Amino acid sequence: MIGYLARRARYSLFVLWGVVTVIFFLFNVLPADPARLTMGQRSDKSSIENAAHQLNLDKPLLTRYLLYLNDLLPVSINGRDSIVRQTYHYISLVRLTKDRALVFKWPHLGRSYYSNRAVNAILGEALPGTALLAIVAMSFATVFGILLGVLAALKKNTWMDTSAIAASVAGISIPSFFAALLIAYVFGYLLHNYTGLNMTGSLWEYDPFTGRHLALRNLILPAFALGIRPLAIITQLSRSALLDALSQDYIRTAYAKGLSKTKTVFRHALPNALNPVITAVSGWLAELLAGAFFVEYIFGWKGVGKITVDALDKYDFPLVMGAVLLTSFIFIAINLLTDIFYAWVDPRVRLY
């Protein structure tokens, strides 16, 4: 088991390093001038040159890449204490020489060109909103997807089965951003007087009289829009897996022993049919955490997706790079945890 975990962790680190490399070189060959973006279009030449020096833009591309890796690594060697204390949110600092120190720190993603705030802080404020949205959407998709799949399997070749299949196909076919636009318009605008839901809104709202307050109702529409596609896929997986399980010999044996249909289905057939569903849930949770960009933007939900789209509009490259790295790390980490879970459940997985 330890060897398997070491192999999977090594592969994950290589993938993450590849993502970091691609992102760095992609954003460093763009025609925009980071120094001018930082100082503003009307800044004088000396201010722009000073900003370029602070951003290491006057150094060769390979040197900037190595400095970027040094900022991202949790353990790195850096220079003077004053620079370390100003730049990093460090955990511990060990003095090696007069001018060098071994720094144990959180990865440093740079500073926003637009707000001059640390990218780590901006993403830290936005991540809880994205995580809550993804978890609620996946919970909704999992519960109702399994229920619809079980109903379709038990009512095979009836109108219930046909309706569930048709609805799931439609859910898979509709892109999330189009579903979000449609849902926002229908439930947030046309039916607003009946639903009480808004077209846009975030988890926290500000009122000039009562101040900041929690607005959970703003979570309903984006979670519904984001959960439609995984709901459709889980419905089809649950239906096909349960139909396969119901055709097995042990189910016929359970019926022969006199067990009721409800007990046979929910205690014997359904648990054995959930393996592909678990795979779909883990994969979709990672994807929802990493890819709720346009749904958040359409509903005005403050999360990693919305601030990334806003940063792209402002050419705020450090924030975009940090958001992409964060979502890539989440996706890789969830897939690694899924591999560990499978290896714990099924020892045969450890051989691969």
mmCIF file of C-alpha atoms in Angstrom:
data_model
loop_
_atom_site.group_PDB
_atom_site.id
_atom_site.type_symbol
_atom_site.label_atom_id
_atom_site.label_comp_id
_atom_site.label_asym_id
_atom_site.label_seq_id
_atom_site.Cartn_x
_atom_site.Cartn_y
_atom_site.Cartn_z
ATOM 1 C CA MET A 1 0.000 0.000 0.000
ATOM 2 C CA ILE A 2 2.836 2.399 0.856
ATOM 3 C CA GLY A 3 4.511 1.727 -2.499
ATOM 4 C CA TYR A 4 1.238 2.354 -4.326
ATOM 5 C CA LEU A 5 0.685 5.633 -2.472
ATOM 6 C CA ALA A 6 4.239 6.735 -3.237
ATOM 7 C CA ARG A 7 3.768 6.037 -6.947
ATOM 8 C CA ARG A 8 0.463 7.901 -7.127
ATOM 9 C CA ALA A 9 1.875 10.858 -5.187
ATOM 10 C CA ARG A 10 4.901 10.993 -7.502
ATOM 11 C CA TYR A 11 2.693 10.980 -10.599
ATOM 12 C CA SER A 12 0.532 13.729 -9.095
ATOM 13 C CA LEU A 13 3.566 15.908 -8.390
ATOM 14 C CA PHE A 14 4.798 15.474 -11.965
ATOM 15 C CA VAL A 15 1.374 16.470 -13.297
ATOM 16 C CA LEU A 16 1.298 19.533 -11.034
ATOM 17 C CA TRP A 17 4.814 20.530 -12.128
ATOM 18 C CA GLY A 18 3.729 20.206 -15.759
ATOM 19 C CA VAL A 19 0.713 22.441 -15.127
ATOM 20 C CA VAL A 20 2.908 25.060 -13.415
ATOM 21 C CA THR A 21 5.356 25.038 -16.321
ATOM 22 C CA VAL A 22 2.689 25.361 -18.994
ATOM 23 C CA ILE A 23 0.913 28.167 -17.145
ATOM 24 C CA PHE A 24 4.121 30.139 -16.580
ATOM 25 C CA PHE A 25 5.333 30.028 -20.179
ATOM 26 C CA LEU A 26 1.831 30.583 -21.563
ATOM 27 C CA PHE A 27 1.304 33.807 -19.622
ATOM 28 C CA ASN A 28 4.856 35.029 -20.133
ATOM 29 C CA VAL A 29 4.679 35.019 -23.922
ATOM 30 C CA LEU A 30 1.549 37.178 -24.073
ATOM 31 C CA PRO A 31 2.003 40.614 -25.656
ATOM 32 C CA ALA A 32 0.674 42.575 -22.654
ATOM 33 C CA ASP A 33 3.227 44.446 -20.509
ATOM 34 C CA PRO A 34 2.848 43.456 -16.814
ATOM 35 C CA ALA A 35 4.813 46.496 -15.623
ATOM 36 C CA ARG A 36 2.502 48.886 -17.479
ATOM 37 C CA LEU A 37 -0.554 46.970 -16.231
ATOM 38 C CA THR A 38 0.730 47.307 -12.674
ATOM 39 C CA MET A 39 1.518 51.032 -12.823
ATOM 40 C CA GLY A 40 -1.264 52.108 -15.195
ATOM 41 C CA GLN A 41 -1.271 53.299 -18.776
ATOM 42 C CA ARG A 42 -0.350 56.917 -17.899
ATOM 43 C CA SER A 43 2.723 56.138 -15.792
ATOM 44 C CA ASP A 44 6.088 57.588 -16.737
ATOM 45 C CA LYS A 45 8.944 55.523 -18.125
ATOM 46 C CA SER A 46 10.999 55.425 -14.911
ATOM 47 C CA SER A 47 8.049 54.107 -12.869
ATOM 48 C CA ILE A 48 7.409 51.379 -15.432
ATOM 49 C CA GLU A 49 11.101 50.396 -15.436
ATOM 50 C CA ASN A 50 11.103 50.242 -11.630
ATOM 51 C CA ALA A 51 7.990 48.047 -11.667
ATOM 52 C CA ALA A 52 9.600 45.788 -14.283
ATOM 53 C CA HIS A 53 12.632 45.379 -12.017
ATOM 54 C CA GLN A 54 10.445 44.500 -9.011
ATOM 55 C CA LEU A 55 8.557 41.943 -11.125
ATOM 56 C CA ASN A 56 11.867 40.451 -12.376
ATOM 57 C CA LEU A 57 10.887 41.307 -15.949
ATOM 58 C CA ASP A 58 14.431 42.533 -16.628
ATOM 59 C CA LYS A 59 15.769 39.011 -16.068
ATOM 60 C CA PRO A 60 15.989 36.165 -18.633
ATOM 61 C CA LEU A 61 12.898 33.994 -19.050
ATOM 62 C CA LEU A 62 14.544 30.885 -17.548
ATOM 63 C CA THR A 63 15.641 32.845 -14.477
ATOM 64 C CA ARG A 64 12.109 34.144 -14.001
ATOM 65 C CA TYR A 65 10.805 30.574 -14.282
ATOM 66 C CA LEU A 66 13.195 29.361 -11.572
ATOM 67 C CA LEU A 67 12.207 32.282 -9.341
ATOM 68 C CA TYR A 68 8.538 31.436 -9.933
ATOM 69 C CA LEU A 69 9.154 27.819 -8.896
ATOM 70 C CA ASN A 70 11.047 29.081 -5.834
ATOM 71 C CA ASP A 71 7.995 31.136 -4.843
ATOM 72 C CA LEU A 72 5.654 28.154 -5.234
ATOM 73 C CA LEU A 73 7.729 25.559 -3.392
ATOM 74 C CA PRO A 74 6.834 25.121 0.294
ATOM 75 C CA VAL A 75 10.554 24.961 1.108
ATOM 76 C CA SER A 76 12.943 27.352 -0.618
ATOM 77 C CA ILE A 77 16.167 29.279 -0.172
ATOM 78 C CA ASN A 78 15.822 33.045 -0.101
ATOM 79 C CA GLY A 79 17.851 36.140 0.629
ATOM 80 C CA ARG A 80 17.473 38.875 3.223
ATOM 81 C CA ASP A 81 14.989 38.597 6.082
ATOM 82 C CA SER A 82 13.283 41.841 5.097
ATOM 83 C CA ILE A 83 12.452 40.507 1.616
ATOM 84 C CA VAL A 84 11.192 37.216 3.033
ATOM 85 C CA ARG A 85 8.989 38.951 5.612
ATOM 86 C CA GLN A 86 7.522 41.340 3.032
ATOM 87 C CA THR A 87 6.920 38.714 0.337
ATOM 88 C CA TYR A 88 5.966 35.432 1.983
ATOM 89 C CA HIS A 89 3.490 34.196 4.526
ATOM 90 C CA TYR A 90 6.157 31.968 6.017
ATOM 91 C CA ILE A 91 5.939 29.334 8.732
ATOM 92 C CA SER A 92 9.563 29.108 9.805
ATOM 93 C CA LEU A 93 12.901 30.584 8.776
ATOM 94 C CA VAL A 94 16.290 28.940 9.318
ATOM 95 C CA ARG A 95 19.403 31.093 8.814
ATOM 96 C CA LEU A 96 22.011 29.356 6.621
ATOM 97 C CA THR A 97 24.471 32.163 5.942
ATOM 98 C CA LYS A 98 24.529 35.920 6.362
ATOM 99 C CA ASP A 99 22.591 36.441 3.130
ATOM 100 C CA ARG A 100 20.687 33.163 2.785
ATOM 101 C CA ALA A 101 17.895 31.486 4.732
ATOM 102 C CA LEU A 102 15.899 28.273 4.401
ATOM 103 C CA VAL A 103 12.245 29.287 4.412
ATOM 104 C CA PHE A 104 9.276 27.014 5.168
ATOM 105 C CA LYS A 105 6.312 28.862 3.728
ATOM 106 C CA TRP A 106 2.981 28.781 1.988
ATOM 107 C CA PRO A 107 3.223 28.937 -1.814
ATOM 108 C CA HIS A 108 3.455 32.541 -2.961
ATOM 109 C CA LEU A 109 1.321 33.308 -6.035
ATOM 110 C CA GLY A 110 2.345 36.924 -6.468
ATOM 111 C CA ARG A 111 0.296 40.096 -6.214
ATOM 112 C CA SER A 112 -2.664 41.256 -8.248
ATOM 113 C CA TYR A 113 -1.867 43.862 -10.918
ATOM 114 C CA TYR A 114 -5.263 45.470 -10.401
ATOM 115 C CA SER A 115 -5.631 45.662 -6.603
ATOM 116 C CA ASN A 116 -1.993 45.066 -5.518
ATOM 117 C CA ARG A 117 -3.284 42.511 -2.996
ATOM 118 C CA ALA A 118 -1.700 39.106 -2.474
ATOM 119 C CA VAL A 119 -3.254 36.523 -4.796
ATOM 120 C CA ASN A 120 -3.274 34.027 -1.912
ATOM 121 C CA ALA A 121 -5.556 36.315 0.098
ATOM 122 C CA ILE A 122 -7.929 36.946 -2.834
ATOM 123 C CA LEU A 123 -8.268 33.225 -3.591
ATOM 124 C CA GLY A 124 -8.618 32.427 0.101
ATOM 125 C CA GLU A 125 -11.653 34.708 0.287
ATOM 126 C CA ALA A 126 -13.226 33.240 -2.877
ATOM 127 C CA LEU A 127 -12.553 29.518 -2.336
ATOM 128 C CA PRO A 128 -15.200 28.912 0.398
ATOM 129 C CA GLY A 129 -17.941 30.195 -1.931
ATOM 130 C CA THR A 130 -16.869 27.857 -4.741
ATOM 131 C CA ALA A 131 -16.494 24.899 -2.367
ATOM 132 C CA LEU A 132 -19.956 25.440 -0.873
ATOM 133 C CA LEU A 133 -21.527 25.792 -4.328
ATOM 134 C CA ALA A 134 -19.841 22.619 -5.641
ATOM 135 C CA ILE A 135 -20.693 20.530 -2.568
ATOM 136 C CA VAL A 136 -24.354 21.592 -2.565
ATOM 137 C CA ALA A 137 -24.669 21.013 -6.329
ATOM 138 C CA MET A 138 -23.027 17.580 -6.072
ATOM 139 C CA SER A 139 -25.158 16.585 -3.084
ATOM 140 C CA PHE A 140 -28.303 17.558 -4.983
ATOM 141 C CA ALA A 141 -27.137 15.654 -8.078
ATOM 142 C CA THR A 142 -26.146 12.538 -6.124
ATOM 143 C CA VAL A 143 -29.321 12.194 -4.050
ATOM 144 C CA PHE A 144 -31.806 12.881 -6.829
ATOM 145 C CA GLY A 145 -29.715 11.086 -9.457
ATOM 146 C CA ILE A 146 -29.686 7.848 -7.466
ATOM 147 C CA LEU A 147 -33.388 8.141 -6.669
ATOM 148 C CA LEU A 148 -34.320 8.733 -10.316
ATOM 149 C CA GLY A 149 -32.018 5.936 -11.452
ATOM 150 C CA VAL A 150 -33.554 3.457 -9.000
ATOM 151 C CA LEU A 151 -37.075 4.510 -9.996
ATOM 152 C CA ALA A 152 -36.254 4.119 -13.706
ATOM 153 C CA ALA A 153 -34.718 0.668 -13.143
ATOM 154 C CA LEU A 154 -37.646 -0.591 -11.056
ATOM 155 C CA LYS A 155 -40.165 0.800 -13.567
ATOM 156 C CA LYS A 156 -38.304 -0.402 -16.644
ATOM 157 C CA ASN A 157 -40.091 0.079 -19.993
ATOM 158 C CA THR A 158 -42.777 2.286 -18.441
ATOM 159 C CA TRP A 159 -43.417 5.989 -18.919
ATOM 160 C CA MET A 160 -41.407 6.702 -15.748
ATOM 161 C CA ASP A 161 -38.362 4.965 -17.212
ATOM 162 C CA THR A 162 -38.757 6.702 -20.576
ATOM 163 C CA SER A 163 -39.205 10.106 -18.940
ATOM 164 C CA ALA A 164 -36.143 9.659 -16.734
ATOM 165 C CA ILE A 165 -33.988 8.641 -19.718
ATOM 166 C CA ALA A 166 -35.250 11.536 -21.856
ATOM 167 C CA ALA A 167 -34.659 14.038 -19.053
ATOM 168 C CA SER A 168 -31.148 12.703 -18.406
ATOM 169 C CA VAL A 169 -30.230 12.893 -22.094
ATOM 170 C CA ALA A 170 -31.479 16.490 -22.198
ATOM 171 C CA GLY A 171 -29.496 17.297 -19.056
ATOM 172 C CA ILE A 172 -26.284 15.896 -20.545
ATOM 173 C CA SER A 173 -26.814 17.734 -23.827
ATOM 174 C CA ILE A 174 -27.438 21.214 -22.400
ATOM 175 C CA PRO A 175 -24.223 23.150 -21.611
ATOM 176 C CA SER A 176 -24.007 24.428 -18.049
ATOM 177 C CA PHE A 177 -23.717 28.088 -19.064
ATOM 178 C CA PHE A 178 -26.870 27.866 -21.221
ATOM 179 C CA ALA A 179 -28.759 26.093 -18.436
ATOM 180 C CA ALA A 180 -27.605 28.810 -16.028
ATOM 181 C CA LEU A 181 -28.873 31.585 -18.315
ATOM 182 C CA LEU A 182 -32.216 29.844 -18.790
ATOM 183 C CA ILE A 183 -32.699 29.096 -15.089
ATOM 184 C CA ALA A 184 -31.723 32.634 -14.061
ATOM 185 C CA TYR A 185 -34.167 34.158 -16.538
ATOM 186 C CA VAL A 186 -37.116 31.853 -15.725
ATOM 187 C CA PHE A 187 -36.837 31.472 -11.942
ATOM 188 C CA GLY A 188 -34.994 34.673 -11.085
ATOM 189 C CA TYR A 189 -36.813 37.069 -13.428
ATOM 190 C CA LEU A 190 -40.104 35.732 -14.854
ATOM 191 C CA LEU A 191 -41.154 33.859 -11.699
ATOM 192 C CA HIS A 192 -39.385 36.086 -9.177
ATOM 193 C CA ASN A 193 -42.657 37.122 -7.505
ATOM 194 C CA TYR A 194 -43.439 33.455 -6.811
ATOM 195 C CA THR A 195 -39.984 32.040 -6.069
ATOM 196 C CA GLY A 196 -38.487 35.029 -4.258
ATOM 197 C CA LEU A 197 -35.144 34.184 -5.893
ATOM 198 C CA ASN A 198 -32.796 36.679 -7.520
ATOM 199 C CA MET A 199 -31.034 36.405 -10.864
ATOM 200 C CA THR A 200 -27.714 37.296 -9.232
ATOM 201 C CA GLY A 201 -26.375 37.290 -5.711
ATOM 202 C CA SER A 202 -23.667 35.882 -3.494
ATOM 203 C CA LEU A 203 -23.553 34.058 -0.181
ATOM 204 C CA TRP A 204 -23.287 37.299 1.789
ATOM 205 C CA GLU A 205 -25.350 40.401 1.121
ATOM 206 C CA TYR A 206 -24.949 43.901 2.494
ATOM 207 C CA ASP A 207 -27.847 46.034 3.640
ATOM 208 C CA PRO A 208 -27.285 49.719 4.501
ATOM 209 C CA PHE A 209 -29.467 49.345 7.614
ATOM 210 C CA THR A 210 -28.869 45.798 8.890
ATOM 211 C CA GLY A 211 -25.326 45.301 7.573
ATOM 212 C CA ARG A 212 -23.874 42.022 6.356
ATOM 213 C CA HIS A 213 -26.141 38.979 6.444
ATOM 214 C CA LEU A 214 -26.232 35.436 5.096
ATOM 215 C CA ALA A 215 -28.316 34.910 1.930
ATOM 216 C CA LEU A 216 -28.617 31.169 1.397
ATOM 217 C CA ARG A 217 -31.449 31.631 -1.089
ATOM 218 C CA ASN A 218 -28.878 32.914 -3.596
ATOM 219 C CA LEU A 219 -27.301 29.449 -3.519
ATOM 220 C CA ILE A 220 -30.382 27.650 -4.894
ATOM 221 C CA LEU A 221 -30.312 28.636 -8.566
ATOM 222 C CA PRO A 222 -26.537 28.329 -9.220
ATOM 223 C CA ALA A 223 -26.413 24.979 -7.391
ATOM 224 C CA PHE A 224 -29.360 23.727 -9.448
ATOM 225 C CA ALA A 225 -27.771 24.910 -12.716
ATOM 226 C CA LEU A 226 -24.391 23.413 -11.820
ATOM 227 C CA GLY A 227 -25.873 20.100 -10.697
ATOM 228 C CA ILE A 228 -27.979 19.356 -13.794
ATOM 229 C CA ARG A 229 -25.288 17.587 -15.851
ATOM 230 C CA PRO A 230 -23.935 15.360 -13.027
ATOM 231 C CA LEU A 231 -27.548 14.622 -12.036
ATOM 232 C CA ALA A 232 -28.265 13.345 -15.558
ATOM 233 C CA ILE A 233 -25.130 11.183 -15.681
ATOM 234 C CA ILE A 234 -25.688 9.721 -12.196
ATOM 235 C CA THR A 235 -29.284 8.888 -13.154
ATOM 236 C CA GLN A 236 -28.160 6.857 -16.167
ATOM 237 C CA LEU A 237 -25.317 5.171 -14.272
ATOM 238 C CA SER A 238 -27.591 4.232 -11.366
ATOM 239 C CA ARG A 239 -30.232 2.829 -13.709
ATOM 240 C CA SER A 240 -27.847 0.681 -15.779
ATOM 241 C CA ALA A 241 -25.850 -0.531 -12.758
ATOM 242 C CA LEU A 242 -29.001 -1.465 -10.826
ATOM 243 C CA LEU A 243 -30.482 -3.307 -13.815
ATOM 244 C CA ASP A 244 -27.245 -5.279 -14.102
ATOM 245 C CA ALA A 245 -27.263 -6.066 -10.375
ATOM 246 C CA LEU A 246 -30.889 -7.189 -10.444
ATOM 247 C CA SER A 247 -30.050 -9.776 -13.107
ATOM 248 C CA GLN A 248 -27.418 -11.501 -10.943
ATOM 249 C CA ASP A 249 -27.870 -14.916 -9.354
ATOM 250 C CA TYR A 250 -27.657 -13.682 -5.759
ATOM 251 C CA ILE A 251 -30.735 -11.482 -6.353
ATOM 252 C CA ARG A 252 -32.722 -14.470 -7.605
ATOM 253 C CA THR A 253 -31.523 -16.391 -4.540
ATOM 254 C CA ALA A 254 -32.717 -13.560 -2.271
ATOM 255 C CA TYR A 255 -36.164 -13.657 -3.888
ATOM 256 C CA ALA A 256 -36.236 -17.454 -3.550
ATOM 257 C CA LYS A 257 -35.576 -17.134 0.188
ATOM 258 C CA GLY A 258 -38.662 -14.979 0.514
ATOM 259 C CA LEU A 259 -37.078 -11.542 0.938
ATOM 260 C CA SER A 260 -39.303 -8.637 -0.013
ATOM 261 C CA LYS A 261 -38.571 -6.620 -3.134
ATOM 262 C CA THR A 262 -37.760 -3.494 -1.128
ATOM 263 C CA LYS A 263 -35.252 -5.281 1.107
ATOM 264 C CA THR A 264 -33.676 -7.104 -1.826
ATOM 265 C CA VAL A 265 -33.229 -3.937 -3.877
ATOM 266 C CA PHE A 266 -32.036 -1.548 -1.174
ATOM 267 C CA ARG A 267 -30.008 -3.956 0.996
ATOM 268 C CA HIS A 268 -28.442 -6.201 -1.633
ATOM 269 C CA ALA A 269 -28.706 -4.872 -5.188
ATOM 270 C CA LEU A 270 -28.237 -1.111 -4.716
ATOM 271 C CA PRO A 271 -25.033 -1.202 -2.572
ATOM 272 C CA ASN A 272 -23.366 -3.403 -5.193
ATOM 273 C CA ALA A 273 -24.513 -1.090 -7.985
ATOM 274 C CA LEU A 274 -23.019 2.087 -6.507
ATOM 275 C CA ASN A 275 -19.367 1.555 -7.566
ATOM 276 C CA PRO A 276 -19.696 3.417 -10.899
ATOM 277 C CA VAL A 277 -21.735 6.086 -9.127
ATOM 278 C CA ILE A 278 -18.913 6.648 -6.619
ATOM 279 C CA THR A 279 -16.500 7.058 -9.524
ATOM 280 C CA ALA A 280 -18.784 9.603 -11.184
ATOM 281 C CA VAL A 281 -19.351 11.527 -7.942
ATOM 282 C CA SER A 282 -15.624 11.867 -7.182
ATOM 283 C CA GLY A 283 -14.809 12.940 -10.738
ATOM 284 C CA TRP A 284 -17.659 15.430 -10.959
ATOM 285 C CA LEU A 285 -16.917 16.916 -7.539
ATOM 286 C CA ALA A 286 -13.379 17.690 -8.682
ATOM 287 C CA GLU A 287 -14.702 19.137 -11.928
ATOM 288 C CA LEU A 288 -17.316 21.273 -10.181
ATOM 289 C CA LEU A 289 -14.749 22.613 -7.723
ATOM 290 C CA ALA A 290 -12.431 23.448 -10.590
ATOM 291 C CA GLY A 291 -14.839 24.470 -13.299
ATOM 292 C CA ALA A 292 -17.814 26.437 -11.956
ATOM 293 C CA PHE A 293 -16.447 29.511 -13.762
ATOM 294 C CA PHE A 294 -19.292 30.588 -16.026
ATOM 295 C CA VAL A 295 -22.080 29.552 -13.647
ATOM 296 C CA GLU A 296 -20.568 31.734 -10.918
ATOM 297 C CA TYR A 297 -20.129 34.615 -13.342
ATOM 298 C CA ILE A 298 -23.706 34.410 -14.665
ATOM 299 C CA PHE A 299 -25.242 34.337 -11.182
ATOM 300 C CA GLY A 300 -22.794 36.861 -9.712
ATOM 301 C CA TRP A 301 -21.712 34.275 -7.143
ATOM 302 C CA LYS A 302 -18.456 35.317 -5.484
ATOM 303 C CA GLY A 303 -16.098 32.397 -6.008
ATOM 304 C CA VAL A 304 -12.888 31.401 -7.744
ATOM 305 C CA GLY A 305 -14.648 31.203 -11.104
ATOM 306 C CA LYS A 306 -16.074 34.716 -11.012
ATOM 307 C CA ILE A 307 -12.873 36.402 -9.883
ATOM 308 C CA THR A 308 -10.963 34.510 -12.591
ATOM 309 C CA VAL A 309 -13.272 35.734 -15.352
ATOM 310 C CA ASP A 310 -13.068 39.270 -13.917
ATOM 311 C CA ALA A 311 -9.262 39.008 -13.793
ATOM 312 C CA LEU A 312 -9.127 37.907 -17.431
ATOM 313 C CA ASP A 313 -11.147 40.949 -18.394
ATOM 314 C CA LYS A 314 -8.607 43.182 -16.593
ATOM 315 C CA TYR A 315 -5.487 41.305 -17.791
ATOM 316 C CA ASP A 316 -4.695 40.520 -14.150
ATOM 317 C CA PHE A 317 -2.326 37.665 -15.007
ATOM 318 C CA PRO A 318 -1.053 36.751 -11.493
ATOM 319 C CA LEU A 319 -4.618 36.274 -10.293
ATOM 320 C CA VAL A 320 -5.535 34.193 -13.346
ATOM 321 C CA MET A 321 -2.398 32.051 -12.974
ATOM 322 C CA GLY A 322 -3.052 31.565 -9.269
ATOM 323 C CA ALA A 323 -6.685 30.579 -9.875
ATOM 324 C CA VAL A 324 -5.713 28.052 -12.553
ATOM 325 C CA LEU A 325 -3.016 26.574 -10.316
ATOM 326 C CA LEU A 326 -5.446 26.339 -7.400
ATOM 327 C CA THR A 327 -8.127 24.581 -9.437
ATOM 328 C CA SER A 328 -5.519 22.230 -10.944
ATOM 329 C CA PHE A 329 -4.248 21.369 -7.468
ATOM 330 C CA ILE A 330 -7.795 20.664 -6.253
ATOM 331 C CA PHE A 331 -8.502 18.425 -9.238
ATOM 332 C CA ILE A 332 -5.234 16.483 -8.772
ATOM 333 C CA ALA A 333 -5.722 16.174 -4.997
ATOM 334 C CA ILE A 334 -9.282 14.826 -5.297
ATOM 335 C CA ASN A 335 -8.203 12.296 -7.920
ATOM 336 C CA LEU A 336 -5.333 11.205 -5.662
ATOM 337 C CA LEU A 337 -7.722 10.767 -2.719
ATOM 338 C CA THR A 338 -10.053 8.765 -4.984
ATOM 339 C CA ASP A 339 -7.173 6.459 -5.966
ATOM 340 C CA ILE A 340 -6.331 5.970 -2.291
ATOM 341 C CA PHE A 341 -9.967 5.161 -1.495
ATOM 342 C CA TYR A 342 -10.137 2.566 -4.286
ATOM 343 C CA ALA A 343 -6.874 0.989 -3.143
ATOM 344 C CA TRP A 344 -8.269 0.714 0.385
ATOM 345 C CA VAL A 345 -11.571 -0.798 -0.787
ATOM 346 C CA ASP A 346 -10.124 -3.097 -3.482
ATOM 347 C CA PRO A 347 -6.523 -4.329 -2.851
ATOM 348 C CA ARG A 348 -6.259 -5.449 -6.504
ATOM 349 C CA VAL A 349 -5.963 -1.774 -7.526
ATOM 350 C CA ARG A 350 -2.570 -1.557 -5.788
ATOM 351 C CA LEU A 351 -1.014 -3.821 -8.414
ATOM 352 C CA TYR A 352 -1.398 -1.207 -11.184
#
